Amino acid sequence: MKKLLNTLYVTSPDARLSLDGENIVVYKDEAQVGRFPLHNLESIVVFGYMGASPALMGACVSRNIALCFLTPYGKFLARVVGTEYGNVILRKTQYARSESEEKSTEIARSFLFGKLYNSRWVIERAIRDYPMRLDVERLSKASSFLKNSTSDILQTSNLEQLRGVEGEAASVYFGVFDELILQQKEEFHFDIRNRRPPLDNVNALLSFAYTLLTGQCAAALTSVGLDSYVGFLHRDRPGRVSLALDLMEELRSVYADRFVLSVINKKIITSDGFEKRENGSVIITENARKAILNAWQNKKQETITHPYLQEKLEWGLVPYVQAMLLARYLRGDLDAYPPFIWK
């Protein structure tokens, strides 16, 4: 369990929620493991199937406390809210800002600032940790380019400029990505980012990790009352969770890319976990997917200190915190959206 700002996150899959007076009580194996006053909460996010008592759901509805249920893996299940809950106003604000090029650029700029900053951090971290095994000069040049691109992001005035700066920076970042693969180099080499379909083992892993992260971001946005299909950087397209793709930009390198590097360098996955089709596409086998999902769950449970809140939390909660901060910004509670800046 973790309370961040006015949201309570219950991450134990076998936890059951009940009501006792004006308090929410959390039980695990019939033993009470937590108690929180309802008047301090704005929302409750539960990762598990045990559920909540009807009395607690009724109390949450009457007090305008959003109660959101997700699977232990973070897939959205349901959300219980009262009839007077302010999500209509929040979503109308989201839609209005999405229609405005100026407002969309302002928010998208924050997403991409976080992305480029974190991409540079991944490179700098590798230089620091493995200076004798890497082409430090090549990586330093890429880092310098990303540093300049991060500054350029702040000078952009429209979405087209933003995408131009981000596209060049992404090309430079992926241009040195192969340097960060330290083990199994013959089986896992990276030349260029490709997808739909991925044409090599590394791209297959990246696509899979991005899919997992997108799902987390979509569930997180829904849990705070935002529409995951209406974005600011990624524009509307039927069936595309555009805002989830926006939110994941700042988390790609430090969350998904580092995860992919970890499963390769730690040999959690080997070349036996991939199959090549006649059209050249590479797919991950069922057994390999299970191993990757297990490692992903372990990754989500690692504890970090959130750079903005300065609170300890699990990696798996980061998308939910960022979604909450985005909702607060759109409501006017924050002057600007604070992207996840890893240090």
Coordinates of N, CA and C in Angstrom, one line a residue, residues 164-292:
G164 N 10.1 17.5 -35.1 CA 11.3 17.6 -35.8 C 12.5 17.4 -34.9
V165 N 12.5 18.2 -33.8 CA 13.6 18.1 -32.8 C 13.6 16.7 -32.2
E166 N 12.5 16.2 -31.9 CA 12.4 14.8 -31.2 C 12.9 13.7 -32.2
G167 N 12.5 13.9 -33.5 CA 12.9 12.9 -34.5 C 14.4 12.8 -34.6
E168 N 15.0 13.9 -34.7 CA 16.5 13.9 -34.9 C 17.2 13.4 -33.6
A169 N 16.7 13.7 -32.5 CA 17.2 13.3 -31.2 C 17.1 11.7 -31.1
A170 N 15.9 11.2 -31.5 CA 15.6 9.8 -31.4 C 16.6 9.0 -32.3
S171 N 16.8 9.6 -33.5 CA 17.7 9.0 -34.4 C 19.1 8.9 -33.9
V172 N 19.6 9.9 -33.2 CA 20.9 9.9 -32.6 C 21.0 8.9 -31.4
Y173 N 19.9 8.9 -30.6 CA 19.9 8.0 -29.5 C 19.9 6.5 -29.9
F174 N 19.1 6.2 -30.9 CA 19.1 4.8 -31.3 C 20.3 4.5 -32.2
G175 N 21.0 5.5 -32.6 CA 22.2 5.3 -33.4 C 23.3 4.7 -32.5
V176 N 23.2 4.9 -31.2 CA 24.3 4.4 -30.3 C 23.7 3.3 -29.3
F177 N 22.4 2.9 -29.6 CA 21.8 2.0 -28.7 C 22.5 0.7 -28.6
D178 N 23.1 0.3 -29.8 CA 23.8 -1.0 -29.8 C 25.0 -1.0 -28.9
E179 N 25.6 0.1 -28.6 CA 26.7 0.2 -27.7 C 26.3 -0.2 -26.3
L180 N 25.0 -0.1 -25.9 CA 24.6 -0.4 -24.6 C 24.3 -1.8 -24.3
I181 N 24.3 -2.6 -25.4 CA 24.2 -4.1 -25.3 C 25.5 -4.7 -25.0
L182 N 25.7 -5.2 -23.8 CA 27.0 -5.7 -23.4 C 27.2 -7.2 -23.4
Q183 N 26.1 -7.9 -23.6 CA 26.2 -9.4 -23.6 C 25.4 -9.9 -24.8
Q184 N 25.7 -11.1 -25.2 CA 25.0 -11.8 -26.3 C 25.0 -10.9 -27.6
K185 N 26.1 -10.3 -27.9 CA 26.2 -9.3 -29.0 C 25.8 -9.9 -30.4
E186 N 26.2 -11.2 -30.6 CA 25.9 -11.8 -31.9 C 24.4 -12.0 -32.1
E187 N 23.8 -12.4 -31.0 CA 22.3 -12.7 -31.2 C 21.5 -11.4 -31.0
F188 N 22.0 -10.4 -30.3 CA 21.2 -9.2 -30.0 C 22.0 -8.0 -30.5
H189 N 21.9 -7.7 -31.8 CA 22.5 -6.5 -32.3 C 21.5 -5.6 -32.8
F190 N 21.7 -4.3 -32.7 CA 20.7 -3.3 -33.1 C 21.3 -2.3 -34.1
D191 N 20.7 -2.2 -35.2 CA 21.1 -1.2 -36.3 C 20.2 0.0 -36.3
I192 N 18.9 -0.3 -36.4 CA 18.0 0.8 -36.6 C 16.6 0.4 -36.0
R193 N 15.9 1.3 -35.5 CA 14.6 1.0 -34.9 C 13.6 0.7 -36.1
N194 N 13.0 -0.5 -36.0 CA 12.0 -0.9 -36.9 C 10.8 -1.6 -36.2
R195 N 9.7 -1.5 -36.8 CA 8.5 -2.1 -36.1 C 7.4 -2.4 -37.2
R196 N 6.4 -3.0 -36.8 CA 5.3 -3.3 -37.7 C 5.7 -3.9 -39.0
P197 N 6.5 -5.0 -39.1 CA 6.8 -5.8 -37.9 C 8.3 -5.6 -37.5
P198 N 8.7 -5.9 -36.3 CA 10.1 -5.8 -35.9 C 10.9 -6.9 -36.7
L199 N 12.1 -6.5 -37.1 CA 12.9 -7.4 -37.9 C 14.1 -8.0 -37.3
D200 N 14.3 -7.8 -36.0 CA 15.4 -8.4 -35.2 C 15.0 -8.6 -33.8
N201 N 15.8 -9.3 -33.0 CA 15.4 -9.7 -31.7 C 15.3 -8.4 -30.8
V202 N 16.2 -7.5 -30.9 CA 16.1 -6.3 -30.1 C 14.9 -5.5 -30.3
N203 N 14.5 -5.3 -31.6 CA 13.3 -4.5 -31.9 C 12.1 -5.3 -31.5
A204 N 12.1 -6.6 -31.5 CA 10.9 -7.3 -31.0 C 10.8 -7.1 -29.5
L205 N 11.9 -7.1 -28.8 CA 11.8 -6.8 -27.3 C 11.4 -5.4 -27.1
L206 N 11.9 -4.4 -27.8 CA 11.5 -3.0 -27.6 C 10.0 -2.9 -27.9
S207 N 9.5 -3.4 -28.9 CA 8.1 -3.3 -29.3 C 7.2 -3.9 -28.2
F208 N 7.6 -5.1 -27.6 CA 6.9 -5.7 -26.6 C 6.9 -4.9 -25.3
A209 N 8.0 -4.3 -25.0 CA 8.1 -3.5 -23.7 C 7.3 -2.2 -23.9
Y210 N 7.3 -1.6 -25.1 CA 6.5 -0.4 -25.3 C 5.0 -0.7 -25.2
T211 N 4.6 -1.9 -25.7 CA 3.2 -2.3 -25.6 C 2.8 -2.4 -24.1
L212 N 3.7 -3.1 -23.3 CA 3.4 -3.2 -21.9 C 3.3 -1.8 -21.2
L213 N 4.2 -0.9 -21.5 CA 4.2 0.4 -20.9 C 3.0 1.2 -21.4
T214 N 2.6 1.1 -22.6 CA 1.4 1.8 -23.1 C 0.2 1.3 -22.4
G215 N 0.1 0.0 -22.1 CA -1.1 -0.5 -21.4 C -1.1 0.1 -20.0
Q216 N 0.1 0.2 -19.3 CA 0.1 0.8 -18.0 C -0.3 2.3 -18.0
C217 N 0.2 3.0 -19.0 CA -0.1 4.4 -19.1 C -1.6 4.6 -19.4
A218 N -2.2 3.8 -20.3 CA -3.6 3.9 -20.6 C -4.5 3.7 -19.3
A219 N -4.1 2.6 -18.6 CA -4.9 2.3 -17.3 C -4.7 3.4 -16.3
A220 N -3.5 4.0 -16.2 CA -3.3 5.1 -15.3 C -4.1 6.3 -15.6
L221 N -4.2 6.7 -16.9 CA -4.9 7.8 -17.3 C -6.4 7.6 -17.0
T222 N -6.9 6.4 -17.3 CA -8.3 6.1 -17.1 C -8.6 6.2 -15.6
S223 N -7.7 5.8 -14.8 CA -7.9 5.7 -13.3 C -8.0 7.1 -12.7
V224 N -7.5 8.2 -13.4 CA -7.7 9.5 -12.8 C -8.8 10.3 -13.6
G225 N -9.5 9.6 -14.5 CA -10.6 10.3 -15.2 C -10.3 10.9 -16.5
L226 N -9.1 10.7 -17.0 CA -8.7 11.3 -18.3 C -9.1 10.3 -19.4
D227 N -9.2 10.8 -20.6 CA -9.5 10.0 -21.8 C -8.2 9.7 -22.5
S228 N -7.8 8.4 -22.4 CA -6.5 8.0 -22.9 C -6.4 8.0 -24.4
Y229 N -7.6 8.2 -25.1 CA -7.6 8.3 -26.6 C -7.4 9.7 -27.2
V230 N -7.4 10.7 -26.3 CA -7.3 12.1 -26.8 C -6.0 12.6 -26.3
G231 N -5.0 12.8 -27.2 CA -3.7 13.2 -26.9 C -3.4 14.7 -27.3
F232 N -2.1 15.0 -27.0 CA -1.7 16.4 -27.4 C -0.6 16.3 -28.4
L233 N 0.4 15.5 -28.2 CA 1.5 15.3 -29.2 C 1.0 14.3 -30.3
H234 N 0.5 13.2 -29.8 CA -0.1 12.2 -30.8 C -1.6 12.6 -31.0
R235 N -1.9 12.8 -32.2 CA -3.2 13.3 -32.6 C -4.2 12.2 -32.6
D236 N -5.5 12.5 -32.7 CA -6.6 11.5 -32.7 C -6.5 10.6 -33.9
R237 N -6.7 9.3 -33.6 CA -6.7 8.3 -34.6 C -7.6 7.2 -34.0
P238 N -8.6 6.7 -34.8 CA -9.5 5.6 -34.3 C -8.7 4.4 -33.7
G239 N -9.0 4.1 -32.5 CA -8.4 2.9 -31.8 C -7.0 3.1 -31.2
R240 N -6.5 4.3 -31.3 CA -5.2 4.6 -30.8 C -5.3 5.4 -29.5
V241 N -4.6 4.9 -28.4 CA -4.6 5.6 -27.1 C -3.6 6.7 -27.2
S242 N -3.9 7.8 -27.8 CA -3.0 8.8 -28.1 C -2.4 9.5 -26.8
L243 N -3.2 9.7 -25.8 CA -2.6 10.3 -24.6 C -1.7 9.3 -23.9
A244 N -2.0 8.0 -23.9 CA -1.1 7.1 -23.3 C 0.2 7.1 -24.0
L245 N 0.2 7.2 -25.3 CA 1.5 7.3 -26.1 C 2.2 8.6 -25.7
D246 N 1.5 9.7 -25.5 CA 2.1 10.9 -25.0 C 2.8 10.7 -23.7
L247 N 2.1 10.1 -22.8 CA 2.6 10.0 -21.4 C 3.8 9.0 -21.3
M248 N 3.8 8.0 -22.2 CA 4.9 7.0 -22.1 C 6.2 7.6 -22.7
E249 N 6.1 8.7 -23.5 CA 7.3 9.2 -24.1 C 8.4 9.5 -23.1
E250 N 8.1 10.1 -22.0 CA 9.1 10.5 -21.0 C 9.6 9.2 -20.2
L251 N 8.9 8.1 -20.3 CA 9.3 6.9 -19.6 C 9.9 5.8 -20.5
R252 N 9.9 6.1 -21.8 CA 10.5 5.0 -22.7 C 11.9 4.6 -22.4
S253 N 12.8 5.5 -22.3 CA 14.2 5.2 -22.1 C 14.5 4.6 -20.7
V254 N 14.0 5.3 -19.7 CA 14.4 4.9 -18.3 C 13.6 3.7 -17.8
Y255 N 12.4 3.5 -18.4 CA 11.6 2.3 -18.0 C 11.7 1.2 -19.0
A256 N 11.3 1.4 -20.2 CA 11.2 0.3 -21.2 C 12.6 -0.1 -21.8
D257 N 13.3 0.9 -22.3 CA 14.6 0.7 -22.9 C 15.6 0.0 -21.9
R258 N 15.7 0.5 -20.7 CA 16.6 0.0 -19.7 C 16.2 -1.4 -19.3
F259 N 14.9 -1.7 -19.3 CA 14.4 -3.0 -19.1 C 14.8 -4.0 -20.1
V260 N 14.7 -3.6 -21.4 CA 15.2 -4.4 -22.5 C 16.7 -4.7 -22.4
L261 N 17.4 -3.7 -22.1 CA 18.9 -3.9 -22.0 C 19.2 -4.9 -20.8
S262 N 18.4 -4.7 -19.8 CA 18.6 -5.6 -18.6 C 18.3 -7.1 -18.9
V263 N 17.2 -7.4 -19.6 CA 16.9 -8.8 -19.9 C 17.9 -9.4 -20.9
I264 N 18.5 -8.5 -21.7 CA 19.6 -9.0 -22.6 C 20.9 -9.2 -21.8
N265 N 21.3 -8.2 -21.2 CA 22.6 -8.2 -20.5 C 22.7 -9.2 -19.3
K266 N 21.5 -9.4 -18.7 CA 21.5 -10.4 -17.6 C 21.1 -11.8 -18.1
K267 N 21.0 -11.9 -19.4 CA 20.6 -13.2 -20.1 C 19.4 -13.8 -19.5
I268 N 18.4 -13.0 -19.2 CA 17.1 -13.5 -18.8 C 16.4 -14.0 -20.0
I269 N 16.7 -13.5 -21.2 CA 16.2 -14.0 -22.4 C 17.4 -14.3 -23.4
T270 N 17.3 -15.3 -24.2 CA 18.3 -15.7 -25.1 C 17.7 -15.8 -26.5
S271 N 18.5 -16.0 -27.5 CA 18.1 -16.1 -28.9 C 17.1 -17.2 -29.1
D272 N 17.0 -18.2 -28.2 CA 16.1 -19.3 -28.3 C 14.6 -18.8 -28.2
G273 N 14.5 -17.7 -27.6 CA 13.1 -17.1 -27.4 C 12.5 -16.4 -28.5
F274 N 13.1 -16.5 -29.7 CA 12.6 -15.8 -30.9 C 12.4 -16.7 -32.1
E275 N 11.5 -16.4 -32.9 CA 11.3 -17.1 -34.2 C 11.2 -16.1 -35.3
K276 N 11.8 -16.5 -36.4 CA 11.8 -15.6 -37.6 C 10.8 -16.1 -38.6
R277 N 9.9 -15.3 -39.1 CA 8.9 -15.7 -40.1 C 9.4 -15.5 -41.5
E278 N 8.7 -16.0 -42.5 CA 9.1 -16.0 -43.9 C 9.2 -14.5 -44.4
N279 N 8.4 -13.6 -43.8 CA 8.4 -12.2 -44.3 C 9.5 -11.4 -43.6
G280 N 10.3 -12.1 -42.8 CA 11.4 -11.4 -42.1 C 11.1 -10.9 -40.7
S281 N 9.9 -11.0 -40.3 CA 9.5 -10.5 -39.0 C 10.0 -11.4 -37.9
V282 N 10.2 -10.9 -36.8 CA 10.7 -11.7 -35.6 C 9.6 -11.6 -34.5
I283 N 9.3 -12.8 -34.0 CA 8.3 -12.8 -32.9 C 8.9 -13.5 -31.7
I284 N 8.3 -13.1 -30.6 CA 8.8 -13.7 -29.3 C 8.0 -15.0 -29.0
T285 N 8.6 -16.1 -28.6 CA 7.9 -17.3 -28.4 C 7.1 -17.2 -27.1
E286 N 6.2 -18.1 -26.9 CA 5.3 -18.0 -25.7 C 6.1 -18.2 -24.4
N287 N 7.0 -19.1 -24.4 CA 7.9 -19.3 -23.1 C 8.7 -18.0 -22.9
A288 N 9.2 -17.4 -23.9 CA 10.0 -16.2 -23.7 C 9.2 -15.1 -23.2
R289 N 7.9 -15.0 -23.7 CA 7.0 -13.9 -23.3 C 6.7 -14.1 -21.8
K290 N 6.6 -15.3 -21.3 CA 6.3 -15.5 -19.9 C 7.5 -15.1 -19.1
A291 N 8.7 -15.4 -19.5 CA 9.9 -15.0 -18.8 C 10.1 -13.4 -18.8
I292 N 9.7 -12.8 -19.9 CA 9.8 -11.3 -20.0 C 8.7 -10.7 -19.1

